[in-house]
């Protein structure tokens, strides 16, 4: 693994924004900006490294599911969740309803075994840049090289497989209306596009616009339509703590029940207690770091992570010559202490590999780097290549056939225009839903209606019927 210099495309910002990455920079309080999408460099992996990371990712996913069973039984406490939440998560895990996507954050320097830092399997972001923006960067800058990126194809294939398990009704895609950057909106917009390509009927809604009909005992969307399937980019630990949580069914068997993507049991995988459960279940495993709940025990150097923490908030690092404490609002729910394992540095840049899982199968990588030891809001996304020739059309076609039949393959990527779905070179954007309505149960915060985001105000998607 190497970090190499790269010349940015003259129109890089317009290019990535047109592909849905409408948050290419991070604004600062003084009015300046830091780059988020960063193509003045790129990372290079060799095929052997990709093979190893793929295998590690799939092993870790299976291990996490087993550790989740122990979390669901309450062996590690209530995980900072409200009463009854673990019962729902346990029943959901036992029923094993449909699931789609997750992202491991891994320590990897190309030499020793990869180490798990955390698993976001509930509300993973970074998808637009991983699947779309870096793919088209590759086509523009290094079209002769390969990339570990089968995210788009695997998502389309996954939706095709899920069609057999989902109700024959609209699949709704929900994001939080108050997220200011447009990242959540564009993430669910892209996921909706992959579902469209798989032939599903789709619609868009904000989380605040989801209602509940007590007479029919079902969640409802626009026009009081029963919401039979919903992909929501909103964390379960928050949903369980709201009025919403009391009506969630862990196993959607009723004629008007809602199938949630991700399912309720994914709250177990995004909780930092998973790290302690993994170490207790698989002590000494080469891809794990020692981790404990409540205290560092015998760890001399450690990282304290709030159980529900996100984006590096409230992280504390205690190591020789280093004491770091990040700001934030987490921590009351409890802490996990993980062995301090410094991020690998490439020319002074500290890198984290985001290894994606679709349907339990490794699907690609997104690399973020930071100046400090915590990967937080100020990190950068840097594209990558594999040091190998791009596969030809015949290899791509064979990969898709294998993936469709067996659920996995060895060739890593597929270009647009090949069966299995086409990456959009410009992001189709969802049309506004119209006037706000009052939900019978307010789902997010104090507001009853939806608040239009700036992105939705500015862009339309006239070719899709939201009714």
PDB file of N, CA, C and O in Angstrom, residues 397-452:
ATOM      1  N   UNK A 397     -17.990  -9.424 -17.723  1.00  0.00           N
ATOM      2  CA  UNK A 397     -19.206 -10.179 -17.968  1.00  0.00           C
ATOM      3  C   UNK A 397     -19.211 -11.469 -17.156  1.00  0.00           C
ATOM      4  O   UNK A 397     -20.226 -11.852 -16.556  1.00  0.00           O
ATOM      5  N   UNK A 398     -18.070 -12.143 -17.109  1.00  0.00           N
ATOM      6  CA  UNK A 398     -17.964 -13.377 -16.336  1.00  0.00           C
ATOM      7  C   UNK A 398     -18.165 -13.102 -14.847  1.00  0.00           C
ATOM      8  O   UNK A 398     -18.823 -13.865 -14.138  1.00  0.00           O
ATOM      9  N   UNK A 399     -17.596 -11.984 -14.371  1.00  0.00           N
ATOM     10  CA  UNK A 399     -17.758 -11.607 -12.960  1.00  0.00           C
ATOM     11  C   UNK A 399     -19.227 -11.441 -12.611  1.00  0.00           C
ATOM     12  O   UNK A 399     -19.699 -11.936 -11.581  1.00  0.00           O
ATOM     13  N   UNK A 400     -19.956 -10.743 -13.461  1.00  0.00           N
ATOM     14  CA  UNK A 400     -21.370 -10.501 -13.173  1.00  0.00           C
ATOM     15  C   UNK A 400     -22.177 -11.793 -13.147  1.00  0.00           C
ATOM     16  O   UNK A 400     -23.037 -11.990 -12.291  1.00  0.00           O
ATOM     17  N   UNK A 401     -21.883 -12.677 -14.088  1.00  0.00           N
ATOM     18  CA  UNK A 401     -22.599 -13.948 -14.111  1.00  0.00           C
ATOM     19  C   UNK A 401     -22.301 -14.755 -12.857  1.00  0.00           C
ATOM     20  O   UNK A 401     -23.198 -15.338 -12.247  1.00  0.00           O
ATOM     21  N   UNK A 402     -21.032 -14.774 -12.454  1.00  0.00           N
ATOM     22  CA  UNK A 402     -20.663 -15.491 -11.236  1.00  0.00           C
ATOM     23  C   UNK A 402     -21.322 -14.863 -10.011  1.00  0.00           C
ATOM     24  O   UNK A 402     -21.818 -15.563  -9.122  1.00  0.00           O
ATOM     25  N   UNK A 403     -21.307 -13.522  -9.974  1.00  0.00           N
ATOM     26  CA  UNK A 403     -21.891 -12.838  -8.821  1.00  0.00           C
ATOM     27  C   UNK A 403     -23.390 -13.082  -8.744  1.00  0.00           C
ATOM     28  O   UNK A 403     -23.951 -13.259  -7.657  1.00  0.00           O
ATOM     29  N   UNK A 404     -24.029 -13.102  -9.879  1.00  0.00           N
ATOM     30  CA  UNK A 404     -25.469 -13.322  -9.893  1.00  0.00           C
ATOM     31  C   UNK A 404     -25.812 -14.750  -9.439  1.00  0.00           C
ATOM     32  O   UNK A 404     -26.794 -14.977  -8.753  1.00  0.00           O
ATOM     33  N   UNK A 405     -24.971 -15.695  -9.811  1.00  0.00           N
ATOM     34  CA  UNK A 405     -25.241 -17.090  -9.481  1.00  0.00           C
ATOM     35  C   UNK A 405     -24.785 -17.458  -8.079  1.00  0.00           C
ATOM     36  O   UNK A 405     -25.487 -18.128  -7.342  1.00  0.00           O
ATOM     37  N   UNK A 406     -23.604 -17.010  -7.727  1.00  0.00           N
ATOM     38  CA  UNK A 406     -23.003 -17.498  -6.491  1.00  0.00           C
ATOM     39  C   UNK A 406     -22.902 -16.446  -5.397  1.00  0.00           C
ATOM     40  O   UNK A 406     -22.563 -16.772  -4.267  1.00  0.00           O
ATOM     41  N   UNK A 407     -23.162 -15.187  -5.727  1.00  0.00           N
ATOM     42  CA  UNK A 407     -23.126 -14.154  -4.701  1.00  0.00           C
ATOM     43  C   UNK A 407     -21.758 -13.579  -4.451  1.00  0.00           C
ATOM     44  O   UNK A 407     -21.588 -12.712  -3.610  1.00  0.00           O
ATOM     45  N   UNK A 408     -20.739 -14.032  -5.168  1.00  0.00           N
ATOM     46  CA  UNK A 408     -19.408 -13.442  -5.029  1.00  0.00           C
ATOM     47  C   UNK A 408     -18.585 -13.776  -6.261  1.00  0.00           C
ATOM     48  O   UNK A 408     -18.948 -14.606  -7.068  1.00  0.00           O
ATOM     49  N   UNK A 409     -17.446 -13.080  -6.427  1.00  0.00           N
ATOM     50  CA  UNK A 409     -16.544 -13.330  -7.541  1.00  0.00           C
ATOM     51  C   UNK A 409     -15.183 -12.769  -7.211  1.00  0.00           C
ATOM     52  O   UNK A 409     -15.005 -12.090  -6.213  1.00  0.00           O
ATOM     53  N   UNK A 410     -14.189 -13.052  -8.039  1.00  0.00           N
ATOM     54  CA  UNK A 410     -12.829 -12.618  -7.779  1.00  0.00           C
ATOM     55  C   UNK A 410     -12.459 -11.321  -8.484  1.00  0.00           C
ATOM     56  O   UNK A 410     -11.651 -10.554  -7.989  1.00  0.00           O
ATOM     57  N   UNK A 411     -13.016 -11.073  -9.662  1.00  0.00           N
ATOM     58  CA  UNK A 411     -12.731  -9.811 -10.349  1.00  0.00           C
ATOM     59  C   UNK A 411     -13.457  -8.702  -9.610  1.00  0.00           C
ATOM     60  O   UNK A 411     -14.595  -8.845  -9.208  1.00  0.00           O
ATOM     61  N   UNK A 412     -12.794  -7.538  -9.445  1.00  0.00           N
ATOM     62  CA  UNK A 412     -13.282  -6.576  -8.482  1.00  0.00           C
ATOM     63  C   UNK A 412     -14.265  -5.559  -9.016  1.00  0.00           C
ATOM     64  O   UNK A 412     -15.016  -4.980  -8.255  1.00  0.00           O
ATOM     65  N   UNK A 413     -14.256  -5.235 -10.278  1.00  0.00           N
ATOM     66  CA  UNK A 413     -15.054  -4.109 -10.689  1.00  0.00           C
ATOM     67  C   UNK A 413     -15.684  -4.321 -12.056  1.00  0.00           C
ATOM     68  O   UNK A 413     -15.260  -5.164 -12.828  1.00  0.00           O
ATOM     69  N   UNK A 414     -16.692  -3.531 -12.325  1.00  0.00           N
ATOM     70  CA  UNK A 414     -17.453  -3.621 -13.561  1.00  0.00           C
ATOM     71  C   UNK A 414     -17.717  -2.212 -14.047  1.00  0.00           C
ATOM     72  O   UNK A 414     -17.975  -1.313 -13.259  1.00  0.00           O
ATOM     73  N   UNK A 415     -17.625  -1.985 -15.330  1.00  0.00           N
ATOM     74  CA  UNK A 415     -17.831  -0.646 -15.863  1.00  0.00           C
ATOM     75  C   UNK A 415     -19.301  -0.428 -16.194  1.00  0.00           C
ATOM     76  O   UNK A 415     -20.068  -1.371 -16.316  1.00  0.00           O
ATOM     77  N   UNK A 416     -19.709   0.842 -16.326  1.00  0.00           N
ATOM     78  CA  UNK A 416     -21.093   1.121 -16.699  1.00  0.00           C
ATOM     79  C   UNK A 416     -21.448   0.473 -18.033  1.00  0.00           C
ATOM     80  O   UNK A 416     -20.604   0.283 -18.902  1.00  0.00           O
ATOM     81  N   UNK A 417     -22.725   0.148 -18.162  1.00  0.00           N
ATOM     82  CA  UNK A 417     -23.197  -0.409 -19.420  1.00  0.00           C
ATOM     83  C   UNK A 417     -23.241  -1.913 -19.448  1.00  0.00           C
ATOM     84  O   UNK A 417     -23.758  -2.509 -20.383  1.00  0.00           O
ATOM     85  N   UNK A 418     -22.676  -2.563 -18.446  1.00  0.00           N
ATOM     86  CA  UNK A 418     -22.698  -4.017 -18.377  1.00  0.00           C
ATOM     87  C   UNK A 418     -23.893  -4.436 -17.531  1.00  0.00           C
ATOM     88  O   UNK A 418     -24.275  -3.756 -16.590  1.00  0.00           O
ATOM     89  N   UNK A 419     -24.514  -5.551 -17.849  1.00  0.00           N
ATOM     90  CA  UNK A 419     -25.661  -6.020 -17.071  1.00  0.00           C
ATOM     91  C   UNK A 419     -25.303  -6.107 -15.599  1.00  0.00           C
ATOM     92  O   UNK A 419     -24.212  -6.505 -15.231  1.00  0.00           O
ATOM     93  N   UNK A 420     -26.284  -5.759 -14.782  1.00  0.00           N
ATOM     94  CA  UNK A 420     -26.057  -5.729 -13.344  1.00  0.00           C
ATOM     95  C   UNK A 420     -26.166  -4.321 -12.810  1.00  0.00           C
ATOM     96  O   UNK A 420     -25.997  -4.071 -11.638  1.00  0.00           O
ATOM     97  N   UNK A 421     -26.498  -3.366 -13.685  1.00  0.00           N
ATOM     98  CA  UNK A 421     -26.689  -1.998 -13.232  1.00  0.00           C
ATOM     99  C   UNK A 421     -25.622  -1.078 -13.772  1.00  0.00           C
ATOM    100  O   UNK A 421     -24.506  -1.485 -14.070  1.00  0.00           O
ATOM    101  N   UNK A 422     -25.971   0.187 -13.896  1.00  0.00           N
ATOM    102  CA  UNK A 422     -25.078   1.188 -14.454  1.00  0.00           C
ATOM    103  C   UNK A 422     -24.869   2.307 -13.453  1.00  0.00           C
ATOM    104  O   UNK A 422     -25.832   2.887 -12.960  1.00  0.00           O
ATOM    105  N   UNK A 423     -23.614   2.608 -13.134  1.00  0.00           N
ATOM    106  CA  UNK A 423     -23.344   3.746 -12.266  1.00  0.00           C
ATOM    107  C   UNK A 423     -23.823   5.028 -12.940  1.00  0.00           C
ATOM    108  O   UNK A 423     -23.521   5.274 -14.094  1.00  0.00           O
ATOM    109  N   UNK A 424     -24.578   5.861 -12.226  1.00  0.00           N
ATOM    110  CA  UNK A 424     -24.997   7.124 -12.824  1.00  0.00           C
ATOM    111  C   UNK A 424     -23.809   8.068 -12.942  1.00  0.00           C
ATOM    112  O   UNK A 424     -23.079   8.277 -11.982  1.00  0.00           O
ATOM    113  N   UNK A 425     -23.582   8.647 -14.143  1.00  0.00           N
ATOM    114  CA  UNK A 425     -22.513   9.636 -14.245  1.00  0.00           C
ATOM    115  C   UNK A 425     -22.978  10.992 -13.742  1.00  0.00           C
ATOM    116  O   UNK A 425     -22.167  11.872 -13.457  1.00  0.00           O
ATOM    117  N   UNK A 426     -24.287  11.162 -13.611  1.00  0.00           N
ATOM    118  CA  UNK A 426     -24.847  12.291 -12.888  1.00  0.00           C
ATOM    119  C   UNK A 426     -25.931  11.744 -11.977  1.00  0.00           C
ATOM    120  O   UNK A 426     -26.708  10.880 -12.363  1.00  0.00           O
ATOM    121  N   UNK A 427     -25.976  12.248 -10.738  1.00  0.00           N
ATOM    122  CA  UNK A 427     -26.876  11.678  -9.758  1.00  0.00           C
ATOM    123  C   UNK A 427     -28.310  12.099 -10.025  1.00  0.00           C
ATOM    124  O   UNK A 427     -28.609  13.286 -10.103  1.00  0.00           O
ATOM    125  N   UNK A 428     -29.230  11.153 -10.206  1.00  0.00           N
ATOM    126  CA  UNK A 428     -30.646  11.515 -10.273  1.00  0.00           C
ATOM    127  C   UNK A 428     -31.110  11.962  -8.894  1.00  0.00           C
ATOM    128  O   UNK A 428     -30.832  11.304  -7.903  1.00  0.00           O
ATOM    129  N   UNK A 429     -31.773  13.088  -8.836  1.00  0.00           N
ATOM    130  CA  UNK A 429     -32.133  13.664  -7.545  1.00  0.00           C
ATOM    131  C   UNK A 429     -33.640  13.643  -7.366  1.00  0.00           C
ATOM    132  O   UNK A 429     -34.402  13.852  -8.311  1.00  0.00           O
ATOM    133  N   UNK A 430     -34.066  13.397  -6.150  1.00  0.00           N
ATOM    134  CA  UNK A 430     -35.470  13.152  -5.857  1.00  0.00           C
ATOM    135  C   UNK A 430     -36.240  14.466  -5.839  1.00  0.00           C
ATOM    136  O   UNK A 430     -35.807  15.467  -5.273  1.00  0.00           O
ATOM    137  N   UNK A 431     -37.412  14.464  -6.446  1.00  0.00           N
ATOM    138  CA  UNK A 431     -38.254  15.652  -6.464  1.00  0.00           C
ATOM    139  C   UNK A 431     -38.823  15.927  -5.076  1.00  0.00           C
ATOM    140  O   UNK A 431     -39.036  15.020  -4.286  1.00  0.00           O
ATOM    141  N   UNK A 432     -39.069  17.218  -4.753  1.00  0.00           N
ATOM    142  CA  UNK A 432     -39.709  17.532  -3.466  1.00  0.00           C
ATOM    143  C   UNK A 432     -41.057  16.829  -3.337  1.00  0.00           C
ATOM    144  O   UNK A 432     -41.746  16.574  -4.320  1.00  0.00           O
ATOM    145  N   UNK A 433     -41.436  16.560  -2.098  1.00  0.00           N
ATOM    146  CA  UNK A 433     -42.655  15.799  -1.847  1.00  0.00           C
ATOM    147  C   UNK A 433     -43.906  16.669  -1.815  1.00  0.00           C
ATOM    148  O   UNK A 433     -45.003  16.158  -1.809  1.00  0.00           O
ATOM    149  N   UNK A 434     -43.740  17.977  -1.732  1.00  0.00           N
ATOM    150  CA  UNK A 434     -44.904  18.839  -1.664  1.00  0.00           C
ATOM    151  C   UNK A 434     -45.099  19.388  -0.268  1.00  0.00           C
ATOM    152  O   UNK A 434     -44.158  19.559   0.492  1.00  0.00           O
ATOM    153  N   UNK A 435     -46.336  19.677   0.082  1.00  0.00           N
ATOM    154  CA  UNK A 435     -46.629  20.331   1.348  1.00  0.00           C
ATOM    155  C   UNK A 435     -46.377  19.401   2.532  1.00  0.00           C
ATOM    156  O   UNK A 435     -46.627  18.204   2.450  1.00  0.00           O
ATOM    157  N   UNK A 436     -45.882  19.964   3.660  1.00  0.00           N
ATOM    158  CA  UNK A 436     -45.720  19.133   4.862  1.00  0.00           C
ATOM    159  C   UNK A 436     -47.071  18.615   5.351  1.00  0.00           C
ATOM    160  O   UNK A 436     -48.113  19.188   5.081  1.00  0.00           O
ATOM    161  N   UNK A 437     -47.022  17.500   6.067  1.00  0.00           N
ATOM    162  CA  UNK A 437     -48.231  17.009   6.707  1.00  0.00           C
ATOM    163  C   UNK A 437     -47.890  16.703   8.155  1.00  0.00           C
ATOM    164  O   UNK A 437     -46.729  16.568   8.528  1.00  0.00           O
ATOM    165  N   UNK A 438     -48.878  16.593   8.967  1.00  0.00           N
ATOM    166  CA  UNK A 438     -48.683  16.267  10.369  1.00  0.00           C
ATOM    167  C   UNK A 438     -48.735  14.760  10.538  1.00  0.00           C
ATOM    168  O   UNK A 438     -49.708  14.113  10.155  1.00  0.00           O
ATOM    169  N   UNK A 439     -47.672  14.183  11.078  1.00  0.00           N
ATOM    170  CA  UNK A 439     -47.667  12.754  11.350  1.00  0.00           C
ATOM    171  C   UNK A 439     -48.478  12.481  12.605  1.00  0.00           C
ATOM    172  O   UNK A 439     -48.387  13.239  13.576  1.00  0.00           O
ATOM    173  N   UNK A 440     -49.258  11.407  12.646  1.00  0.00           N
ATOM    174  CA  UNK A 440     -49.968  11.062  13.876  1.00  0.00           C
ATOM    175  C   UNK A 440     -49.029  10.906  15.065  1.00  0.00           C
ATOM    176  O   UNK A 440     -49.407  11.186  16.187  1.00  0.00           O
ATOM    177  N   UNK A 441     -47.810  10.447  14.810  1.00  0.00           N
ATOM    178  CA  UNK A 441     -46.783  10.394  15.851  1.00  0.00           C
ATOM    179  C   UNK A 441     -45.568  11.124  15.331  1.00  0.00           C
ATOM    180  O   UNK A 441     -44.997  10.728  14.307  1.00  0.00           O
ATOM    181  N   UNK A 442     -45.124  12.220  15.972  1.00  0.00           N
ATOM    182  CA  UNK A 442     -43.905  12.879  15.506  1.00  0.00           C
ATOM    183  C   UNK A 442     -42.729  11.947  15.706  1.00  0.00           C
ATOM    184  O   UNK A 442     -42.555  11.376  16.784  1.00  0.00           O
ATOM    185  N   UNK A 443     -41.911  11.795  14.681  1.00  0.00           N
ATOM    186  CA  UNK A 443     -40.858  10.790  14.736  1.00  0.00           C
ATOM    187  C   UNK A 443     -39.517  11.391  15.088  1.00  0.00           C
ATOM    188  O   UNK A 443     -38.724  10.804  15.785  1.00  0.00           O
ATOM    189  N   UNK A 444     -39.219  12.585  14.612  1.00  0.00           N
ATOM    190  CA  UNK A 444     -37.919  13.190  14.864  1.00  0.00           C
ATOM    191  C   UNK A 444     -38.118  14.556  15.486  1.00  0.00           C
ATOM    192  O   UNK A 444     -38.717  15.434  14.869  1.00  0.00           O
ATOM    193  N   UNK A 445     -37.658  14.755  16.705  1.00  0.00           N
ATOM    194  CA  UNK A 445     -37.656  16.068  17.294  1.00  0.00           C
ATOM    195  C   UNK A 445     -39.062  16.635  17.478  1.00  0.00           C
ATOM    196  O   UNK A 445     -40.062  15.931  17.433  1.00  0.00           O
ATOM    197  N   UNK A 446     -39.154  17.948  17.661  1.00  0.00           N
ATOM    198  CA  UNK A 446     -40.444  18.545  17.943  1.00  0.00           C
ATOM    199  C   UNK A 446     -41.289  18.841  16.722  1.00  0.00           C
ATOM    200  O   UNK A 446     -42.478  19.064  16.836  1.00  0.00           O
ATOM    201  N   UNK A 447     -40.670  18.874  15.524  1.00  0.00           N
ATOM    202  CA  UNK A 447     -41.445  19.274  14.363  1.00  0.00           C
ATOM    203  C   UNK A 447     -42.308  18.132  13.860  1.00  0.00           C
ATOM    204  O   UNK A 447     -41.968  16.971  13.986  1.00  0.00           O
ATOM    205  N   UNK A 448     -43.464  18.468  13.296  1.00  0.00           N
ATOM    206  CA  UNK A 448     -44.374  17.455  12.777  1.00  0.00           C
ATOM    207  C   UNK A 448     -44.223  17.277  11.287  1.00  0.00           C
ATOM    208  O   UNK A 448     -44.471  16.210  10.758  1.00  0.00           O
ATOM    209  N   UNK A 449     -43.857  18.324  10.579  1.00  0.00           N
ATOM    210  CA  UNK A 449     -43.761  18.243   9.130  1.00  0.00           C
ATOM    211  C   UNK A 449     -42.349  18.009   8.679  1.00  0.00           C
ATOM    212  O   UNK A 449     -41.453  17.721   9.461  1.00  0.00           O
ATOM    213  N   UNK A 450     -42.118  18.170   7.386  1.00  0.00           N
ATOM    214  CA  UNK A 450     -40.762  17.989   6.864  1.00  0.00           C
ATOM    215  C   UNK A 450     -40.187  19.335   6.496  1.00  0.00           C
ATOM    216  O   UNK A 450     -40.905  20.266   6.155  1.00  0.00           O
ATOM    217  N   UNK A 451     -38.885  19.444   6.587  1.00  0.00           N
ATOM    218  CA  UNK A 451     -38.186  20.661   6.226  1.00  0.00           C
ATOM    219  C   UNK A 451     -37.377  20.391   4.974  1.00  0.00           C
ATOM    220  O   UNK A 451     -36.540  19.497   4.951  1.00  0.00           O
ATOM    221  N   UNK A 452     -37.620  21.137   3.932  1.00  0.00           N
ATOM    222  CA  UNK A 452     -36.913  20.914   2.669  1.00  0.00           C
ATOM    223  C   UNK A 452     -35.430  21.237   2.855  1.00  0.00           C
ATOM    224  O   UNK A 452     -35.072  22.258   3.425  1.00  0.00           O
TER     225      UNK A 452
END
